[in-house]
Amino acid sequence: MSEGLRIAERLLAGDRTALARLISWAENGDSRFRAAHAAFYGRVGRARRIGITGPPGAGKSTLVNELARVLRGQQKTVGILAVDPTSPISGGALLGDRIRMESRTLDPGVFIRSMASRESHGGLARAAVDACDAMDAFGFDVILLETVGVGQAEYDVVGAADSVLVVLCPGAGDGIQAMKAGLLEVADVLVVNKCDLDGADRLQNDLSEAVHVRFTKRAWTPPIVAVSAGKSFGVEELVQEVERHFAHLEAADLALSRRSKRVQHVENVVDERLHRLLWRDRGWRAHVERELARTVSPYEVAEGVLAELTARLSAGPSMSPVDRKVSTP
Ligand SMILES: Nc1nc2c(ncn2[C@@H]2O[C@H](COP(=O)(O)OP(=O)(O)OP(=O)(O)O)[C@@H](O)[C@H]2O)c(=O)[nH]1
Ligand SMILES: [Mg+2]
């Protein structure tokens, strides 16, 4: 039996070490993950996935901890994945998260894991979905996925969840920033956190106006929920709103919604593998360098690569000029 299959069996038997190993494989793009995934995929789909995003410092981690507390009170088991960009600043925040979430780490009904976001080309979203799949197959009832809402890569990550919570808090122009950054567009529920602070009412009003203008033609209008994660206020109501959104998905077509998100996952897998195959391979890089040295324009070089690639894709399994022992054009 392959290592991937053995790990999958252990995962399905409830072995947390196997879960941790699988998530590391997912994070590193380890090929053993694929065999394991194929083996446990039949058990994926029972968990509710909730994405939590928003600007740095909005209180996402504090809220995730609070959500876990409320969900545990409902006897639900919770898997938590915090996706952090690999920057020195959030490296510190990550440590902070670990400490803050410590109150949940002794609870066997909770699993907490963080993941660094260094991969591009769909790699981050792919790895996050893979990790969620592993937690789902393990048997967690709810999966909470936290990511800093700073760009498209992060939106792609939370976009794979069933429900997306966008967390904002009062502060200079935060609501406006969110609207500019396209954060509202990804929201199923808007959370005004730190409602213990001044300016929360104004933020709530601003958001309410923006939602009115932008979401008129959609089947679901994101509710705006005021909470104070820091003071454990309003979190039960927030959980109810998330339930309401999930009920809406189920009434519409949950399977369809999930399937369309799976399409994105497949796209990400393909993008990432193609990218690796092409550019981590010195053969193609060297070819491009040689061509550029002949003062061929970048577009001409790109056209040449694409033509050769298309030919090789239809010709055989390997696209690498090195693997196929053929010289580059
Ligand atoms: N006053 C107040 N402060 C809060 C509340 N919730 C969180 N905070 C504080 O806000 C700061 C940031 O909280 P985090 O939970 O780390 O925020 P985050 O969004 O996860 O931050 P990053 O992951 O670094 O983007 C911390 O100092 C929290 O204690 C709240 O409801 N009220
Ligand atoms: Mg955080």
CSV table of C-alpha atoms and ligand atoms in Angstrom, one decimal:
chain,number,residue,atom,x,y,z
A,1,MET,CA,0.0,0.0,0.0
A,2,SER,CA,1.3,3.5,-0.9
A,3,GLU,CA,2.2,6.0,1.8
A,4,GLY,CA,-0.7,8.2,0.7
A,5,LEU,CA,-3.2,5.4,1.0
A,6,ARG,CA,-1.9,4.5,4.5
A,7,ILE,CA,-2.2,8.1,5.7
A,8,ALA,CA,-5.7,8.4,4.2
A,9,GLU,CA,-6.8,5.3,6.2
A,10,ARG,CA,-5.3,6.7,9.4
A,11,LEU,CA,-7.1,10.0,8.7
A,12,LEU,CA,-10.4,8.2,8.3
A,13,ALA,CA,-9.7,6.3,11.5
A,14,GLY,CA,-9.5,9.6,13.4
A,15,ASP,CA,-5.7,10.0,13.7
A,16,ARG,CA,-4.8,13.7,14.2
A,17,THR,CA,-1.1,13.1,13.4
A,18,ALA,CA,-2.2,11.8,10.0
A,19,LEU,CA,-4.4,14.9,9.5
A,20,ALA,CA,-1.4,17.2,10.4
A,21,ARG,CA,0.8,15.3,8.0
A,22,LEU,CA,-1.7,15.6,5.2
A,23,ILE,CA,-2.0,19.3,5.7
A,24,SER,CA,1.8,19.6,5.5
A,25,TRP,CA,1.8,17.7,2.2
A,26,ALA,CA,-1.0,19.9,0.9
A,27,GLU,CA,1.0,23.0,1.8
A,28,ASN,CA,4.2,21.7,0.2
A,29,GLY,CA,2.4,20.5,-2.9
A,30,ASP,CA,3.7,17.0,-2.1
A,31,SER,CA,2.6,14.4,-4.7
A,32,ARG,CA,1.7,11.9,-2.0
A,33,PHE,CA,-1.2,14.1,-1.2
A,34,ARG,CA,-2.9,13.2,-4.5
A,35,ALA,CA,-3.2,9.5,-3.7
A,36,ALA,CA,-4.4,10.2,-0.2
A,37,HIS,CA,-7.0,12.7,-1.5
A,38,ALA,CA,-8.3,10.3,-4.0
A,39,ALA,CA,-8.7,7.8,-1.2
A,40,PHE,CA,-10.6,10.0,1.3
A,41,TYR,CA,-12.5,12.2,-1.2
A,42,GLY,CA,-15.6,10.1,-0.8
A,43,ARG,CA,-15.9,11.3,2.8
A,44,VAL,CA,-15.6,15.0,1.9
A,45,GLY,CA,-18.7,17.2,1.9
A,46,ARG,CA,-20.2,16.9,5.3
A,47,ALA,CA,-18.5,19.9,6.9
A,48,ARG,CA,-19.7,23.4,6.7
A,49,ARG,CA,-16.9,25.7,5.5
A,50,ILE,CA,-16.8,29.3,6.8
A,51,GLY,CA,-14.3,31.7,5.4
A,52,ILE,CA,-13.3,34.7,7.5
A,53,THR,CA,-11.5,37.6,5.9
A,54,GLY,CA,-11.0,41.3,6.3
A,55,PRO,CA,-8.2,43.9,6.7
A,56,PRO,CA,-5.2,43.3,9.0
A,57,GLY,CA,-6.1,43.8,12.7
A,58,ALA,CA,-9.9,43.8,12.2
A,59,GLY,CA,-10.2,41.1,14.8
A,60,LYS,CA,-10.5,38.0,12.6
A,61,SER,CA,-8.5,35.7,14.9
A,62,THR,CA,-10.3,36.9,18.0
A,63,LEU,CA,-13.6,36.3,16.2
A,64,VAL,CA,-12.5,32.8,15.0
A,65,ASN,CA,-11.8,31.9,18.6
A,66,GLU,CA,-15.2,33.2,19.6
A,67,LEU,CA,-17.0,31.4,16.8
A,68,ALA,CA,-15.3,28.2,17.9
A,69,ARG,CA,-16.5,28.8,21.5
A,70,VAL,CA,-20.1,29.2,20.4
A,71,LEU,CA,-20.0,26.2,18.0
A,72,ARG,CA,-18.4,24.0,20.7
A,73,GLY,CA,-21.3,25.1,23.0
A,74,GLN,CA,-23.6,23.6,20.3
A,75,GLN,CA,-21.5,20.3,20.5
A,76,LYS,CA,-20.0,20.9,17.1
A,77,THR,CA,-16.4,20.0,16.4
A,78,VAL,CA,-14.3,22.7,14.7
A,79,GLY,CA,-11.3,22.7,12.5
A,80,ILE,CA,-9.5,26.0,12.1
A,81,LEU,CA,-7.1,26.9,9.3
A,82,ALA,CA,-5.4,30.3,9.5
A,83,VAL,CA,-3.7,31.2,6.2
A,84,ASP,CA,-1.0,33.8,6.6
A,85,PRO,CA,1.0,35.6,4.0
A,86,THR,CA,4.7,35.0,4.6
A,87,SER,CA,5.7,38.5,5.6
A,88,PRO,CA,7.7,39.5,8.7
A,89,ILE,CA,4.7,41.4,10.0
A,90,SER,CA,2.2,38.7,9.9
A,91,GLY,CA,4.8,36.3,11.1
A,92,GLY,CA,4.4,38.1,14.4
A,93,ALA,CA,0.6,38.1,14.1
A,94,LEU,CA,0.7,34.4,13.5
A,95,LEU,CA,2.5,33.9,16.8
A,96,GLY,CA,-0.1,36.1,18.4
A,97,ASP,CA,-2.8,34.0,16.9
A,98,ARG,CA,-1.3,30.9,18.3
A,99,ILE,CA,-1.3,32.3,21.8
A,100,ARG,CA,-4.8,33.8,21.5
A,101,MET,CA,-6.2,30.5,20.3
A,102,GLU,CA,-4.5,28.6,23.1
A,103,SER,CA,-7.7,28.5,25.1
A,104,ARG,CA,-9.1,26.2,22.4
A,105,THR,CA,-6.1,24.0,21.9
A,106,LEU,CA,-6.7,21.8,24.9
A,107,ASP,CA,-10.1,20.9,23.5
A,108,PRO,CA,-10.1,17.6,21.5
A,109,GLY,CA,-13.1,18.9,19.5
A,110,VAL,CA,-10.9,21.6,18.0
A,111,PHE,CA,-8.0,21.4,15.6
A,112,ILE,CA,-6.0,24.4,14.8
A,113,ARG,CA,-3.5,24.8,12.0
A,114,SER,CA,-1.8,27.7,10.2
A,115,MET,CA,-0.5,27.7,6.7
A,116,ALA,CA,1.9,30.1,5.0
A,117,SER,CA,1.0,31.6,1.7
A,118,ARG,CA,4.1,31.5,-0.4
A,119,GLU,CA,2.8,29.8,-3.5
A,120,SER,CA,1.3,31.8,-6.3
A,121,HIS,CA,-0.6,30.6,-9.4
A,122,GLY,CA,-3.5,29.1,-7.5
A,123,GLY,CA,-1.1,27.3,-5.2
A,124,LEU,CA,-2.4,29.0,-2.0
A,125,ALA,CA,-6.1,28.5,-2.7
A,126,ARG,CA,-5.4,24.9,-3.8
A,127,ALA,CA,-3.5,24.1,-0.6
A,128,ALA,CA,-6.2,25.7,1.5
A,129,VAL,CA,-9.0,23.7,-0.1
A,130,ASP,CA,-6.9,20.5,0.2
A,131,ALA,CA,-6.4,21.2,3.9
A,132,CYS,CA,-10.1,21.8,4.4
A,133,ASP,CA,-10.9,18.6,2.5
A,134,ALA,CA,-8.6,16.7,4.9
A,135,MET,CA,-10.3,18.3,7.9
A,136,ASP,CA,-13.7,17.6,6.4
A,137,ALA,CA,-12.9,13.9,5.8
A,138,PHE,CA,-11.5,13.7,9.3
A,139,GLY,CA,-15.0,14.6,10.5
A,140,PHE,CA,-15.1,18.1,11.8
A,141,ASP,CA,-18.6,19.6,11.6
A,142,VAL,CA,-17.4,23.1,10.9
A,143,ILE,CA,-14.3,24.4,9.3
A,144,LEU,CA,-13.2,28.0,9.9
A,145,LEU,CA,-10.8,29.4,7.4
A,146,GLU,CA,-9.1,32.7,8.3
A,147,THR,CA,-7.2,34.8,5.7
A,148,VAL,CA,-6.1,38.5,5.7
A,149,GLY,CA,-8.1,40.2,3.0
A,150,VAL,CA,-5.3,42.0,1.2
A,151,GLY,CA,-5.7,40.7,-2.4
A,152,GLN,CA,-7.1,38.4,-5.0
A,153,ALA,CA,-5.1,35.4,-3.8
A,154,GLU,CA,-6.8,35.7,-0.4
A,155,TYR,CA,-10.2,36.2,-1.8
A,156,ASP,CA,-9.7,33.1,-3.8
A,157,VAL,CA,-8.9,31.2,-0.6
A,158,VAL,CA,-12.1,32.2,1.3
A,159,GLY,CA,-14.2,32.1,-1.9
A,160,ALA,CA,-13.9,28.3,-1.8
A,161,ALA,CA,-15.9,28.3,1.5
A,162,ASP,CA,-19.7,27.9,1.7
A,163,SER,CA,-20.1,31.2,3.5
A,164,VAL,CA,-17.7,34.2,3.6
A,165,LEU,CA,-17.6,36.6,6.6
A,166,VAL,CA,-16.0,39.9,5.9
A,167,VAL,CA,-14.8,41.4,9.2
A,168,LEU,CA,-14.4,45.2,9.4
A,169,CYS,CA,-13.9,47.5,12.4
A,170,PRO,CA,-14.3,51.2,13.0
A,171,GLY,CA,-11.3,53.3,12.1
A,172,ALA,CA,-10.2,55.9,9.6
A,173,GLY,CA,-12.0,55.1,6.3
A,174,ASP,CA,-12.1,51.3,6.9
A,175,GLY,CA,-15.5,50.9,5.3
A,176,ILE,CA,-14.4,52.9,2.3
A,177,GLN,CA,-11.2,50.9,2.0
A,178,ALA,CA,-13.2,47.7,2.0
A,179,MET,CA,-15.4,48.9,-0.8
A,180,LYS,CA,-12.4,49.9,-2.8
A,181,ALA,CA,-10.7,46.6,-2.2
A,182,GLY,CA,-13.6,44.6,-3.5
A,183,LEU,CA,-14.1,43.0,-0.1
A,184,LEU,CA,-17.8,43.7,-0.1
A,185,GLU,CA,-18.2,41.6,-3.3
A,186,VAL,CA,-17.0,38.5,-1.6
A,187,ALA,CA,-19.1,38.9,1.5
A,188,ASP,CA,-22.1,36.7,2.5
A,189,VAL,CA,-22.2,38.2,5.9
A,190,LEU,CA,-20.7,41.5,6.9
A,191,VAL,CA,-19.3,41.8,10.4
A,192,VAL,CA,-18.8,45.1,12.1
A,193,ASN,CA,-16.4,44.0,14.8
A,194,LYS,CA,-15.2,46.1,17.8
A,195,CYS,CA,-18.7,47.6,18.2
A,196,ASP,CA,-17.5,48.5,21.7
A,197,LEU,CA,-15.5,51.3,20.0
A,198,ASP,CA,-16.6,54.7,18.6
A,199,GLY,CA,-17.5,54.8,15.0
A,200,ALA,CA,-19.1,51.4,14.8
A,201,ASP,CA,-22.6,52.9,14.1
A,202,ARG,CA,-21.3,55.0,11.3
A,203,LEU,CA,-19.5,52.0,9.7
A,204,GLN,CA,-22.7,50.0,9.9
A,205,ASN,CA,-24.6,52.8,8.2
A,206,ASP,CA,-22.0,53.2,5.5
A,207,LEU,CA,-22.1,49.5,4.8
A,208,SER,CA,-25.8,49.4,4.8
A,209,GLU,CA,-25.9,52.0,2.1
A,210,ALA,CA,-23.3,50.3,0.0
A,211,VAL,CA,-25.1,47.0,0.3
A,212,HIS,CA,-28.3,48.6,-0.8
A,213,VAL,CA,-26.7,50.0,-3.9
A,214,ARG,CA,-24.7,47.0,-4.9
A,215,PHE,CA,-26.6,43.9,-4.0
A,216,THR,CA,-30.0,44.8,-5.5
A,217,LYS,CA,-29.9,42.1,-8.2
A,218,ARG,CA,-28.6,39.3,-6.1
A,219,ALA,CA,-30.6,36.5,-4.5
A,220,TRP,CA,-28.8,37.0,-1.2
A,221,THR,CA,-28.3,40.3,0.5
A,222,PRO,CA,-25.5,40.1,3.1
A,223,PRO,CA,-26.7,41.0,6.5
A,224,ILE,CA,-24.6,43.4,8.6
A,225,VAL,CA,-24.0,42.1,12.1
A,226,ALA,CA,-22.4,44.1,14.9
A,227,VAL,CA,-20.2,42.2,17.2
A,228,SER,CA,-17.5,42.6,19.7
A,229,ALA,CA,-15.3,39.6,19.5
A,230,GLY,CA,-13.0,41.0,22.2
A,231,LYS,CA,-16.0,41.3,24.6
A,232,SER,CA,-17.8,38.2,23.5
A,233,PHE,CA,-20.8,40.2,22.4
A,234,GLY,CA,-23.1,39.4,19.5
A,235,VAL,CA,-21.3,36.2,18.4
A,236,GLU,CA,-24.4,34.0,18.9
A,237,GLU,CA,-26.4,36.2,16.6
A,238,LEU,CA,-23.6,36.1,14.1
A,239,VAL,CA,-23.7,32.3,14.1
A,240,GLN,CA,-27.4,32.5,13.5
A,241,GLU,CA,-26.9,34.7,10.5
A,242,VAL,CA,-24.4,32.2,9.1
A,243,GLU,CA,-26.9,29.4,9.6
A,244,ARG,CA,-29.4,31.5,7.7
A,245,HIS,CA,-27.0,31.9,4.8
A,246,PHE,CA,-26.3,28.2,4.8
A,247,ALA,CA,-30.1,27.5,4.7
A,248,HIS,CA,-30.3,29.9,1.7
A,249,LEU,CA,-27.6,27.8,0.0
A,250,GLU,CA,-29.4,24.6,0.7
A,251,ALA,CA,-32.6,26.0,-0.6
A,252,ALA,CA,-31.0,27.2,-3.7
A,253,ASP,CA,-28.6,24.3,-4.6
A,254,LEU,CA,-25.8,23.6,-2.3
A,255,ALA,CA,-24.4,20.8,-4.4
A,256,LEU,CA,-24.3,23.1,-7.4
A,257,SER,CA,-22.6,25.9,-5.5
A,258,ARG,CA,-20.0,23.5,-4.2
A,259,ARG,CA,-19.4,22.0,-7.6
A,260,SER,CA,-18.8,25.3,-9.2
A,261,LYS,CA,-16.2,26.0,-6.5
A,262,ARG,CA,-14.6,22.6,-7.3
A,263,VAL,CA,-14.2,23.8,-10.9
A,264,GLN,CA,-12.0,26.6,-9.5
A,265,HIS,CA,-10.0,24.0,-7.5
A,266,VAL,CA,-9.3,21.9,-10.5
A,267,GLU,CA,-8.3,25.0,-12.4
A,268,ASN,CA,-5.9,25.9,-9.6
A,269,VAL,CA,-4.4,22.4,-9.6
A,270,VAL,CA,-3.8,22.6,-13.4
A,271,ASP,CA,-2.4,26.2,-13.2
A,272,GLU,CA,0.0,25.4,-10.5
A,273,ARG,CA,1.3,22.2,-12.1
A,274,LEU,CA,1.7,23.8,-15.5
A,275,HIS,CA,3.5,26.7,-13.9
A,276,ARG,CA,5.9,24.4,-12.1
A,277,LEU,CA,6.5,22.3,-15.1
A,278,LEU,CA,7.3,25.2,-17.2
A,279,TRP,CA,9.2,27.6,-15.2
A,280,ARG,CA,10.9,25.5,-12.5
A,281,ASP,CA,12.4,23.6,-15.4
A,282,ARG,CA,15.7,25.2,-16.4
A,283,GLY,CA,15.3,24.0,-20.0
A,284,TRP,CA,12.5,26.5,-20.8
A,285,ARG,CA,14.2,29.3,-18.9
A,286,ALA,CA,17.4,28.8,-20.7
A,287,HIS,CA,15.5,28.7,-24.0
A,288,VAL,CA,13.8,32.0,-23.2
A,289,GLU,CA,17.1,33.6,-22.3
A,290,ARG,CA,18.7,32.4,-25.5
A,291,GLU,CA,15.9,33.8,-27.5
A,292,LEU,CA,16.0,37.1,-25.8
A,293,ALA,CA,19.7,37.3,-26.4
A,294,ARG,CA,18.9,37.1,-30.1
A,295,THR,CA,17.0,40.3,-29.6
A,296,VAL,CA,13.7,38.6,-30.3
A,297,SER,CA,10.9,40.6,-28.7
A,298,PRO,CA,9.3,39.2,-25.6
A,299,TYR,CA,6.0,38.6,-27.4
A,300,GLU,CA,7.7,36.7,-30.2
A,301,VAL,CA,9.5,34.6,-27.6
A,302,ALA,CA,6.2,34.0,-25.8
A,303,GLU,CA,4.5,33.0,-29.0
A,304,GLY,CA,7.3,30.5,-29.7
A,305,VAL,CA,7.0,29.0,-26.3
A,306,LEU,CA,3.2,28.7,-26.6
A,307,ALA,CA,3.4,27.1,-30.1
A,308,GLU,CA,6.0,24.5,-28.9
A,309,LEU,CA,4.0,23.9,-25.8
A,310,THR,CA,0.8,23.3,-27.7
A,311,ALA,CA,2.6,20.9,-30.0
A,312,ARG,CA,4.0,18.9,-27.1
A,313,LEU,CA,0.8,18.9,-25.2
A,314,SER,CA,-0.9,17.1,-28.1
A,315,ALA,CA,2.2,14.9,-28.7
A,316,GLY,CA,2.8,13.3,-25.3
A,317,PRO,CA,2.7,13.3,-21.6
A,318,SER,CA,5.8,15.4,-20.8
A,319,MET,CA,6.1,19.0,-21.8
A,320,SER,CA,9.6,19.4,-20.5
A,321,PRO,CA,12.3,19.7,-23.1
A,322,VAL,CA,14.7,18.1,-20.6
A,323,ASP,CA,12.5,15.1,-19.9
A,324,ARG,CA,11.9,14.5,-23.6
A,325,LYS,CA,15.6,14.9,-24.4
A,326,VAL,CA,14.9,17.1,-27.3
A,327,SER,CA,16.5,20.4,-27.9
A,328,THR,CA,14.5,23.5,-27.6
A,329,PRO,CA,13.5,25.2,-30.9
B,1,LIG,N1,-11.8,46.9,21.3
B,1,LIG,C1,-11.8,45.8,20.7
B,1,LIG,N2,-10.7,45.2,20.3
B,1,LIG,C2,-10.7,44.0,19.7
B,1,LIG,C3,-11.9,43.3,19.4
B,1,LIG,N3,-11.7,42.2,18.8
B,1,LIG,C4,-10.3,42.2,18.6
B,1,LIG,N4,-9.7,43.2,19.2
B,1,LIG,C5,-8.3,43.6,19.2
B,1,LIG,O1,-7.9,43.9,17.9
B,1,LIG,C6,-6.5,43.4,17.7
B,1,LIG,C7,-6.4,42.6,16.5
B,1,LIG,O2,-7.1,41.4,16.7
B,1,LIG,P1,-6.8,40.1,15.8
B,1,LIG,O3,-7.9,39.1,16.2
B,1,LIG,O4,-5.4,39.6,15.9
B,1,LIG,O5,-7.1,40.6,14.4
B,1,LIG,P2,-6.8,39.9,13.0
B,1,LIG,O6,-7.8,40.5,12.1
B,1,LIG,O7,-6.8,38.4,13.2
B,1,LIG,O8,-5.3,40.4,12.6
B,1,LIG,P3,-4.4,39.8,11.5
B,1,LIG,O9,-4.5,38.3,11.5
B,1,LIG,O10,-3.0,40.3,11.9
B,1,LIG,O11,-4.8,40.5,10.2
B,1,LIG,C8,-6.1,42.7,19.0
B,1,LIG,O12,-5.4,43.6,19.8
B,1,LIG,C9,-7.5,42.4,19.6
B,1,LIG,O13,-7.4,42.3,21.0
B,1,LIG,C10,-13.1,44.0,19.9
B,1,LIG,O14,-14.2,43.4,19.7
B,1,LIG,N5,-13.0,45.2,20.5
B,2,MG,MG,-5.4,37.0,12.6
